[in-house]
């Protein structure tokens, strides 16, 4: 199976299948995907490729104003579209300078999102856990930060090891140059001032996970204490997303 699904205009569309879990299972292929902005899904070949995946549900993690400005997934027949904006304090990454630690900055933003977006993050988990959702894609603009936060919570709750979650996060590095090109094309009159734009080393996610552990004891502790995640939700996520051996 292939983790990276190739599109002409989407650069960071990935299948979350094939990851081992602590109970001896493996995440299912073709059930849960993460991506950059599906508003770029316009080329005929890309549309056909997307339809071949038989996606039933799209979860858009962006602000409504981002969607208005940059577009959303086409309204295909039978496609369920959910907009849950998990971020509440916008910041312009392209305008950030270089006189600070970018990874510490991002980790702080991830905690900020996790504190402010409790309601929306729980909504996203409920949609992913719903058996009626079918094959599902969740995405933001670049498919890195907000998308990475959701991937962390989902993968951790179903038992995927931390190092594997970090490896998954860092795969965005393979799309960095194309995401930068997209930004420059979308903002032709602006200068990209942040050298860390679209970069995805493990560092910010490692720092964020350490912060969650310091505050809540574990990533699961955050999910329980802030999101109200219980055994029923974890079981539903595993049922939808994990093949258990034996």
PDB file of C-alpha atoms in Angstrom:
ATOM      1  CA  UNK A   1       0.000   0.000   0.000  1.00  0.00           C
ATOM      2  CA  UNK A   2       1.090   3.608  -0.585  1.00  0.00           C
ATOM      3  CA  UNK A   3       1.164   6.199   2.194  1.00  0.00           C
ATOM      4  CA  UNK A   4       1.483   9.253  -0.052  1.00  0.00           C
ATOM      5  CA  UNK A   5      -1.410   9.581  -2.490  1.00  0.00           C
ATOM      6  CA  UNK A   6      -0.187  11.415  -5.567  1.00  0.00           C
ATOM      7  CA  UNK A   7      -2.099  14.427  -6.865  1.00  0.00           C
ATOM      8  CA  UNK A   8      -1.125  17.234  -9.203  1.00  0.00           C
ATOM      9  CA  UNK A   9      -2.138  20.059  -6.853  1.00  0.00           C
ATOM     10  CA  UNK A  10      -2.318  18.395  -3.455  1.00  0.00           C
ATOM     11  CA  UNK A  11       1.131  17.891  -1.985  1.00  0.00           C
ATOM     12  CA  UNK A  12       0.555  16.372   1.452  1.00  0.00           C
ATOM     13  CA  UNK A  13      -2.281  13.850   1.107  1.00  0.00           C
ATOM     14  CA  UNK A  14      -1.392  10.787   3.174  1.00  0.00           C
ATOM     15  CA  UNK A  15      -3.015   7.534   4.210  1.00  0.00           C
ATOM     16  CA  UNK A  16      -2.744   6.831   7.946  1.00  0.00           C
ATOM     17  CA  UNK A  17      -2.917   3.075   7.430  1.00  0.00           C
ATOM     18  CA  UNK A  18      -0.221   0.522   8.184  1.00  0.00           C
ATOM     19  CA  UNK A  19       0.926   1.816  11.561  1.00  0.00           C
ATOM     20  CA  UNK A  20       1.395  -0.730  14.373  1.00  0.00           C
ATOM     21  CA  UNK A  21      -0.562  -0.359  17.613  1.00  0.00           C
ATOM     22  CA  UNK A  22       0.316  -1.366  21.164  1.00  0.00           C
ATOM     23  CA  UNK A  23      -2.223  -4.205  21.230  1.00  0.00           C
ATOM     24  CA  UNK A  24      -0.720  -5.939  18.199  1.00  0.00           C
ATOM     25  CA  UNK A  25      -3.015  -4.383  15.615  1.00  0.00           C
ATOM     26  CA  UNK A  26      -2.349  -2.274  12.538  1.00  0.00           C
ATOM     27  CA  UNK A  27      -4.161   0.849  11.386  1.00  0.00           C
ATOM     28  CA  UNK A  28      -6.403   0.173   8.403  1.00  0.00           C
ATOM     29  CA  UNK A  29      -5.508   1.410   4.946  1.00  0.00           C
ATOM     30  CA  UNK A  30      -7.999   3.527   3.022  1.00  0.00           C
ATOM     31  CA  UNK A  31     -10.011   4.610   6.066  1.00  0.00           C
ATOM     32  CA  UNK A  32      -8.401   7.789   7.422  1.00  0.00           C
ATOM     33  CA  UNK A  33      -6.364  10.350   5.508  1.00  0.00           C
ATOM     34  CA  UNK A  34      -4.672  13.659   6.316  1.00  0.00           C
ATOM     35  CA  UNK A  35      -4.118  16.381   3.745  1.00  0.00           C
ATOM     36  CA  UNK A  36      -3.350  19.938   2.789  1.00  0.00           C
ATOM     37  CA  UNK A  37      -6.181  22.207   1.582  1.00  0.00           C
ATOM     38  CA  UNK A  38      -8.698  20.261  -0.484  1.00  0.00           C
ATOM     39  CA  UNK A  39      -9.782  23.544  -2.036  1.00  0.00           C
ATOM     40  CA  UNK A  40      -6.890  22.928  -4.464  1.00  0.00           C
ATOM     41  CA  UNK A  41      -8.748  19.880  -5.764  1.00  0.00           C
ATOM     42  CA  UNK A  42      -9.693  21.301  -9.180  1.00  0.00           C
ATOM     43  CA  UNK A  43      -7.744  19.482 -11.886  1.00  0.00           C
ATOM     44  CA  UNK A  44      -9.792  16.776 -13.595  1.00  0.00           C
ATOM     45  CA  UNK A  45      -7.173  14.114 -12.893  1.00  0.00           C
ATOM     46  CA  UNK A  46      -7.058  15.110  -9.224  1.00  0.00           C
ATOM     47  CA  UNK A  47     -10.827  15.021  -8.913  1.00  0.00           C
ATOM     48  CA  UNK A  48     -10.911  11.557 -10.476  1.00  0.00           C
ATOM     49  CA  UNK A  49      -8.157  10.357  -8.133  1.00  0.00           C
ATOM     50  CA  UNK A  50     -10.008  11.698  -5.113  1.00  0.00           C
ATOM     51  CA  UNK A  51     -13.273  10.086  -6.188  1.00  0.00           C
ATOM     52  CA  UNK A  52     -11.466   6.754  -6.618  1.00  0.00           C
ATOM     53  CA  UNK A  53     -10.630   6.836  -2.892  1.00  0.00           C
ATOM     54  CA  UNK A  54     -14.361   6.755  -2.110  1.00  0.00           C
ATOM     55  CA  UNK A  55     -14.020   9.378   0.618  1.00  0.00           C
ATOM     56  CA  UNK A  56     -17.326   9.854   2.431  1.00  0.00           C
ATOM     57  CA  UNK A  57     -16.422  12.598   4.921  1.00  0.00           C
ATOM     58  CA  UNK A  58     -14.153  15.651   4.844  1.00  0.00           C
ATOM     59  CA  UNK A  59     -13.245  17.457   8.072  1.00  0.00           C
ATOM     60  CA  UNK A  60     -11.947  20.973   7.391  1.00  0.00           C
ATOM     61  CA  UNK A  61      -9.976  22.319  10.374  1.00  0.00           C
ATOM     62  CA  UNK A  62      -9.603  25.859   9.023  1.00  0.00           C
ATOM     63  CA  UNK A  63     -11.287  29.130   9.913  1.00  0.00           C
ATOM     64  CA  UNK A  64     -14.379  30.027   7.861  1.00  0.00           C
ATOM     65  CA  UNK A  65     -12.513  33.079   6.506  1.00  0.00           C
ATOM     66  CA  UNK A  66      -9.711  30.824   5.263  1.00  0.00           C
ATOM     67  CA  UNK A  67     -12.232  28.668   3.477  1.00  0.00           C
ATOM     68  CA  UNK A  68     -13.840  31.710   1.871  1.00  0.00           C
ATOM     69  CA  UNK A  69     -10.445  32.966   0.704  1.00  0.00           C
ATOM     70  CA  UNK A  70      -8.768  29.717  -0.373  1.00  0.00           C
ATOM     71  CA  UNK A  71     -11.718  27.465  -1.239  1.00  0.00           C
ATOM     72  CA  UNK A  72     -13.001  24.138   0.058  1.00  0.00           C
ATOM     73  CA  UNK A  73     -13.435  20.621  -1.249  1.00  0.00           C
ATOM     74  CA  UNK A  74     -15.897  20.467  -4.172  1.00  0.00           C
ATOM     75  CA  UNK A  75     -19.428  19.550  -3.173  1.00  0.00           C
ATOM     76  CA  UNK A  76     -19.440  16.037  -4.582  1.00  0.00           C
ATOM     77  CA  UNK A  77     -22.717  14.077  -4.381  1.00  0.00           C
ATOM     78  CA  UNK A  78     -22.945  12.160  -1.118  1.00  0.00           C
ATOM     79  CA  UNK A  79     -19.873  13.806   0.423  1.00  0.00           C
ATOM     80  CA  UNK A  80     -20.285  14.896   4.053  1.00  0.00           C
ATOM     81  CA  UNK A  81     -18.461  18.142   4.817  1.00  0.00           C
ATOM     82  CA  UNK A  82     -17.683  19.191   8.397  1.00  0.00           C
ATOM     83  CA  UNK A  83     -15.992  22.480   9.290  1.00  0.00           C
ATOM     84  CA  UNK A  84     -14.523  22.400  12.811  1.00  0.00           C
ATOM     85  CA  UNK A  85     -12.067  25.258  13.225  1.00  0.00           C
ATOM     86  CA  UNK A  86      -9.880  24.031  16.070  1.00  0.00           C
ATOM     87  CA  UNK A  87      -7.695  27.164  16.159  1.00  0.00           C
ATOM     88  CA  UNK A  88      -9.038  30.330  17.811  1.00  0.00           C
ATOM     89  CA  UNK A  89      -6.058  32.702  17.784  1.00  0.00           C
ATOM     90  CA  UNK A  90      -4.879  33.206  14.194  1.00  0.00           C
ATOM     91  CA  UNK A  91      -1.288  34.082  13.346  1.00  0.00           C
ATOM     92  CA  UNK A  92       0.410  34.758  10.028  1.00  0.00           C
ATOM     93  CA  UNK A  93       3.222  32.252   9.627  1.00  0.00           C
ATOM     94  CA  UNK A  94       4.465  33.868   6.443  1.00  0.00           C
ATOM     95  CA  UNK A  95       5.103  37.149   8.258  1.00  0.00           C
ATOM     96  CA  UNK A  96       7.041  35.679  11.176  1.00  0.00           C
ATOM     97  CA  UNK A  97      10.696  36.592  11.434  1.00  0.00           C
ATOM     98  CA  UNK A  98      13.704  34.451  12.266  1.00  0.00           C
ATOM     99  CA  UNK A  99      14.849  35.893  15.611  1.00  0.00           C
ATOM    100  CA  UNK A 100      13.275  33.180  17.800  1.00  0.00           C
ATOM    101  CA  UNK A 101      13.107  29.406  18.178  1.00  0.00           C
ATOM    102  CA  UNK A 102      10.519  28.294  15.583  1.00  0.00           C
ATOM    103  CA  UNK A 103       9.979  24.877  17.140  1.00  0.00           C
ATOM    104  CA  UNK A 104       9.289  26.247  20.621  1.00  0.00           C
ATOM    105  CA  UNK A 105       6.957  28.780  19.009  1.00  0.00           C
ATOM    106  CA  UNK A 106       5.007  26.071  17.185  1.00  0.00           C
ATOM    107  CA  UNK A 107       4.795  23.834  20.257  1.00  0.00           C
ATOM    108  CA  UNK A 108       3.298  26.758  22.173  1.00  0.00           C
ATOM    109  CA  UNK A 109       0.760  27.299  19.399  1.00  0.00           C
ATOM    110  CA  UNK A 110      -0.161  23.605  19.479  1.00  0.00           C
ATOM    111  CA  UNK A 111      -0.857  23.872  23.213  1.00  0.00           C
ATOM    112  CA  UNK A 112      -2.808  27.063  22.599  1.00  0.00           C
ATOM    113  CA  UNK A 113      -4.988  25.284  20.034  1.00  0.00           C
ATOM    114  CA  UNK A 114      -5.446  22.339  22.379  1.00  0.00           C
ATOM    115  CA  UNK A 115      -6.637  24.639  25.154  1.00  0.00           C
ATOM    116  CA  UNK A 116      -8.852  26.917  23.064  1.00  0.00           C
ATOM    117  CA  UNK A 117     -10.236  24.301  20.681  1.00  0.00           C
ATOM    118  CA  UNK A 118     -11.427  21.660  23.144  1.00  0.00           C
ATOM    119  CA  UNK A 119     -14.992  21.668  21.808  1.00  0.00           C
ATOM    120  CA  UNK A 120     -13.938  21.445  18.175  1.00  0.00           C
ATOM    121  CA  UNK A 121     -11.225  18.837  18.734  1.00  0.00           C
ATOM    122  CA  UNK A 122     -13.738  16.615  20.504  1.00  0.00           C
ATOM    123  CA  UNK A 123     -16.162  17.119  17.604  1.00  0.00           C
ATOM    124  CA  UNK A 124     -13.467  15.965  15.178  1.00  0.00           C
ATOM    125  CA  UNK A 125     -12.750  12.846  17.229  1.00  0.00           C
ATOM    126  CA  UNK A 126     -16.466  12.043  17.375  1.00  0.00           C
ATOM    127  CA  UNK A 127     -16.776  12.307  13.590  1.00  0.00           C
ATOM    128  CA  UNK A 128     -13.751  10.058  13.032  1.00  0.00           C
ATOM    129  CA  UNK A 129     -15.136   7.545  15.553  1.00  0.00           C
ATOM    130  CA  UNK A 130     -18.580   7.490  13.912  1.00  0.00           C
ATOM    131  CA  UNK A 131     -18.940   4.329  11.774  1.00  0.00           C
ATOM    132  CA  UNK A 132     -21.314   6.241   9.507  1.00  0.00           C
ATOM    133  CA  UNK A 133     -18.517   8.636   8.496  1.00  0.00           C
ATOM    134  CA  UNK A 134     -16.862   6.053   6.251  1.00  0.00           C
ATOM    135  CA  UNK A 135     -13.459   6.852   4.729  1.00  0.00           C
ATOM    136  CA  UNK A 136     -12.528  10.271   6.110  1.00  0.00           C
ATOM    137  CA  UNK A 137     -10.030  13.039   5.342  1.00  0.00           C
ATOM    138  CA  UNK A 138      -9.100  15.761   7.825  1.00  0.00           C
ATOM    139  CA  UNK A 139      -7.080  18.755   6.678  1.00  0.00           C
ATOM    140  CA  UNK A 140      -6.051  22.358   7.251  1.00  0.00           C
ATOM    141  CA  UNK A 141      -4.056  24.616   4.898  1.00  0.00           C
ATOM    142  CA  UNK A 142      -0.715  22.834   4.609  1.00  0.00           C
ATOM    143  CA  UNK A 143      -1.732  19.630   6.379  1.00  0.00           C
ATOM    144  CA  UNK A 144       0.959  20.118   9.003  1.00  0.00           C
ATOM    145  CA  UNK A 145       0.103  21.969  12.225  1.00  0.00           C
ATOM    146  CA  UNK A 146      -3.626  21.714  12.931  1.00  0.00           C
ATOM    147  CA  UNK A 147      -3.747  18.473  10.994  1.00  0.00           C
ATOM    148  CA  UNK A 148      -0.723  17.240  12.957  1.00  0.00           C
ATOM    149  CA  UNK A 149      -2.443  17.974  16.263  1.00  0.00           C
ATOM    150  CA  UNK A 150      -5.463  15.873  15.294  1.00  0.00           C
ATOM    151  CA  UNK A 151      -3.227  13.086  13.981  1.00  0.00           C
ATOM    152  CA  UNK A 152      -1.371  13.059  17.305  1.00  0.00           C
ATOM    153  CA  UNK A 153      -4.560  12.619  19.318  1.00  0.00           C
ATOM    154  CA  UNK A 154      -6.164  10.045  17.041  1.00  0.00           C
ATOM    155  CA  UNK A 155      -3.058   7.905  16.593  1.00  0.00           C
ATOM    156  CA  UNK A 156      -2.131   8.056  20.272  1.00  0.00           C
ATOM    157  CA  UNK A 157      -5.626   7.118  21.447  1.00  0.00           C
ATOM    158  CA  UNK A 158      -5.673   4.021  19.252  1.00  0.00           C
ATOM    159  CA  UNK A 159      -2.278   2.919  20.530  1.00  0.00           C
ATOM    160  CA  UNK A 160       0.203   3.985  17.848  1.00  0.00           C
ATOM    161  CA  UNK A 161       3.658   4.454  19.469  1.00  0.00           C
ATOM    162  CA  UNK A 162       4.927   7.987  20.043  1.00  0.00           C
ATOM    163  CA  UNK A 163       7.939   7.572  17.769  1.00  0.00           C
ATOM    164  CA  UNK A 164       5.679   6.496  14.918  1.00  0.00           C
ATOM    165  CA  UNK A 165       3.466   9.536  15.490  1.00  0.00           C
ATOM    166  CA  UNK A 166       6.560  11.738  15.305  1.00  0.00           C
ATOM    167  CA  UNK A 167       7.683  10.024  12.114  1.00  0.00           C
ATOM    168  CA  UNK A 168       4.258  10.610  10.601  1.00  0.00           C
ATOM    169  CA  UNK A 169       4.404  14.297  11.513  1.00  0.00           C
ATOM    170  CA  UNK A 170       7.805  14.715   9.886  1.00  0.00           C
ATOM    171  CA  UNK A 171       6.630  13.322   6.539  1.00  0.00           C
ATOM    172  CA  UNK A 172       5.375  16.810   5.669  1.00  0.00           C
ATOM    173  CA  UNK A 173       9.065  17.635   5.092  1.00  0.00           C
ATOM    174  CA  UNK A 174       8.718  15.788   1.772  1.00  0.00           C
ATOM    175  CA  UNK A 175       6.173  18.408   0.670  1.00  0.00           C
ATOM    176  CA  UNK A 176       7.851  21.526   2.089  1.00  0.00           C
ATOM    177  CA  UNK A 177       9.174  23.003  -1.153  1.00  0.00           C
ATOM    178  CA  UNK A 178       5.866  22.529  -2.979  1.00  0.00           C
ATOM    179  CA  UNK A 179       3.941  24.055  -0.070  1.00  0.00           C
ATOM    180  CA  UNK A 180       6.279  27.049  -0.149  1.00  0.00           C
ATOM    181  CA  UNK A 181       5.661  27.381  -3.887  1.00  0.00           C
ATOM    182  CA  UNK A 182       1.913  27.331  -3.228  1.00  0.00           C
ATOM    183  CA  UNK A 183       2.260  30.109  -0.635  1.00  0.00           C
ATOM    184  CA  UNK A 184       4.262  32.289  -3.014  1.00  0.00           C
ATOM    185  CA  UNK A 185       1.759  31.733  -5.806  1.00  0.00           C
ATOM    186  CA  UNK A 186      -1.153  32.596  -3.487  1.00  0.00           C
ATOM    187  CA  UNK A 187       0.599  35.724  -2.167  1.00  0.00           C
ATOM    188  CA  UNK A 188       2.567  37.014  -5.189  1.00  0.00           C
ATOM    189  CA  UNK A 189       3.015  40.484  -3.666  1.00  0.00           C
ATOM    190  CA  UNK A 190       4.345  39.302  -0.302  1.00  0.00           C
ATOM    191  CA  UNK A 191       7.733  38.168   0.962  1.00  0.00           C
ATOM    192  CA  UNK A 192       7.915  34.892   2.861  1.00  0.00           C
ATOM    193  CA  UNK A 193       9.806  36.028   5.957  1.00  0.00           C
ATOM    194  CA  UNK A 194       9.721  32.869   8.071  1.00  0.00           C
ATOM    195  CA  UNK A 195      12.449  30.385   7.068  1.00  0.00           C
ATOM    196  CA  UNK A 196      10.650  27.614   8.965  1.00  0.00           C
ATOM    197  CA  UNK A 197       7.471  27.869   6.888  1.00  0.00           C
ATOM    198  CA  UNK A 198       6.126  24.375   5.986  1.00  0.00           C
ATOM    199  CA  UNK A 199       9.055  22.720   7.760  1.00  0.00           C
ATOM    200  CA  UNK A 200       8.171  19.669   9.847  1.00  0.00           C
ATOM    201  CA  UNK A 201      11.082  18.213  11.791  1.00  0.00           C
ATOM    202  CA  UNK A 202      10.084  16.197  14.841  1.00  0.00           C
ATOM    203  CA  UNK A 203      11.183  18.979  17.209  1.00  0.00           C
ATOM    204  CA  UNK A 204       7.942  20.993  17.607  1.00  0.00           C
ATOM    205  CA  UNK A 205       5.830  17.887  18.096  1.00  0.00           C
ATOM    206  CA  UNK A 206       8.361  16.436  20.555  1.00  0.00           C
ATOM    207  CA  UNK A 207       8.233  19.664  22.560  1.00  0.00           C
ATOM    208  CA  UNK A 208       4.434  19.704  22.452  1.00  0.00           C
ATOM    209  CA  UNK A 209       4.157  16.100  23.634  1.00  0.00           C
ATOM    210  CA  UNK A 210       6.584  16.901  26.480  1.00  0.00           C
ATOM    211  CA  UNK A 211       4.380  19.863  27.438  1.00  0.00           C
ATOM    212  CA  UNK A 212       1.266  17.665  27.471  1.00  0.00           C
ATOM    213  CA  UNK A 213       3.044  15.114  29.651  1.00  0.00           C
ATOM    214  CA  UNK A 214       4.208  17.821  32.069  1.00  0.00           C
ATOM    215  CA  UNK A 215       0.709  19.266  32.403  1.00  0.00           C
ATOM    216  CA  UNK A 216      -1.510  16.174  32.108  1.00  0.00           C
ATOM    217  CA  UNK A 217       0.787  13.209  32.694  1.00  0.00           C
ATOM    218  CA  UNK A 218       0.378  11.946  29.131  1.00  0.00           C
ATOM    219  CA  UNK A 219      -1.273  12.703  25.808  1.00  0.00           C
ATOM    220  CA  UNK A 220      -4.104  10.393  26.884  1.00  0.00           C
ATOM    221  CA  UNK A 221      -4.343  12.384  30.125  1.00  0.00           C
ATOM    222  CA  UNK A 222      -5.043  15.534  28.130  1.00  0.00           C
ATOM    223  CA  UNK A 223      -7.683  13.729  26.106  1.00  0.00           C
ATOM    224  CA  UNK A 224      -9.409  12.442  29.226  1.00  0.00           C
ATOM    225  CA  UNK A 225      -9.201  15.619  31.288  1.00  0.00           C
ATOM    226  CA  UNK A 226      -9.896  18.238  28.619  1.00  0.00           C
ATOM    227  CA  UNK A 227     -11.764  16.423  25.842  1.00  0.00           C
ATOM    228  CA  UNK A 228     -13.753  14.034  28.016  1.00  0.00           C
ATOM    229  CA  UNK A 229     -12.478  11.041  26.056  1.00  0.00           C
ATOM    230  CA  UNK A 230     -13.662   7.788  27.634  1.00  0.00           C
ATOM    231  CA  UNK A 231     -13.324   4.072  26.942  1.00  0.00           C
ATOM    232  CA  UNK A 232     -16.366   4.115  24.665  1.00  0.00           C
ATOM    233  CA  UNK A 233     -14.826   6.695  22.327  1.00  0.00           C
ATOM    234  CA  UNK A 234     -11.452   4.944  22.288  1.00  0.00           C
ATOM    235  CA  UNK A 235     -13.168   1.648  21.482  1.00  0.00           C
ATOM    236  CA  UNK A 236     -15.123   3.288  18.655  1.00  0.00           C
ATOM    237  CA  UNK A 237     -11.932   4.800  17.215  1.00  0.00           C
ATOM    238  CA  UNK A 238     -10.161   1.448  17.358  1.00  0.00           C
ATOM    239  CA  UNK A 239     -13.106  -0.349  15.793  1.00  0.00           C
ATOM    240  CA  UNK A 240     -13.100   2.061  12.863  1.00  0.00           C
ATOM    241  CA  UNK A 241      -9.364   2.432  12.406  1.00  0.00           C
ATOM    242  CA  UNK A 242      -7.529  -0.686  13.597  1.00  0.00           C
ATOM    243  CA  UNK A 243      -7.260  -4.243  12.311  1.00  0.00           C
ATOM    244  CA  UNK A 244      -6.520  -6.510  15.269  1.00  0.00           C
ATOM    245  CA  UNK A 245      -4.540  -9.674  14.583  1.00  0.00           C
ATOM    246  CA  UNK A 246      -5.840 -13.020  15.768  1.00  0.00           C
TER     247      UNK A 246
END
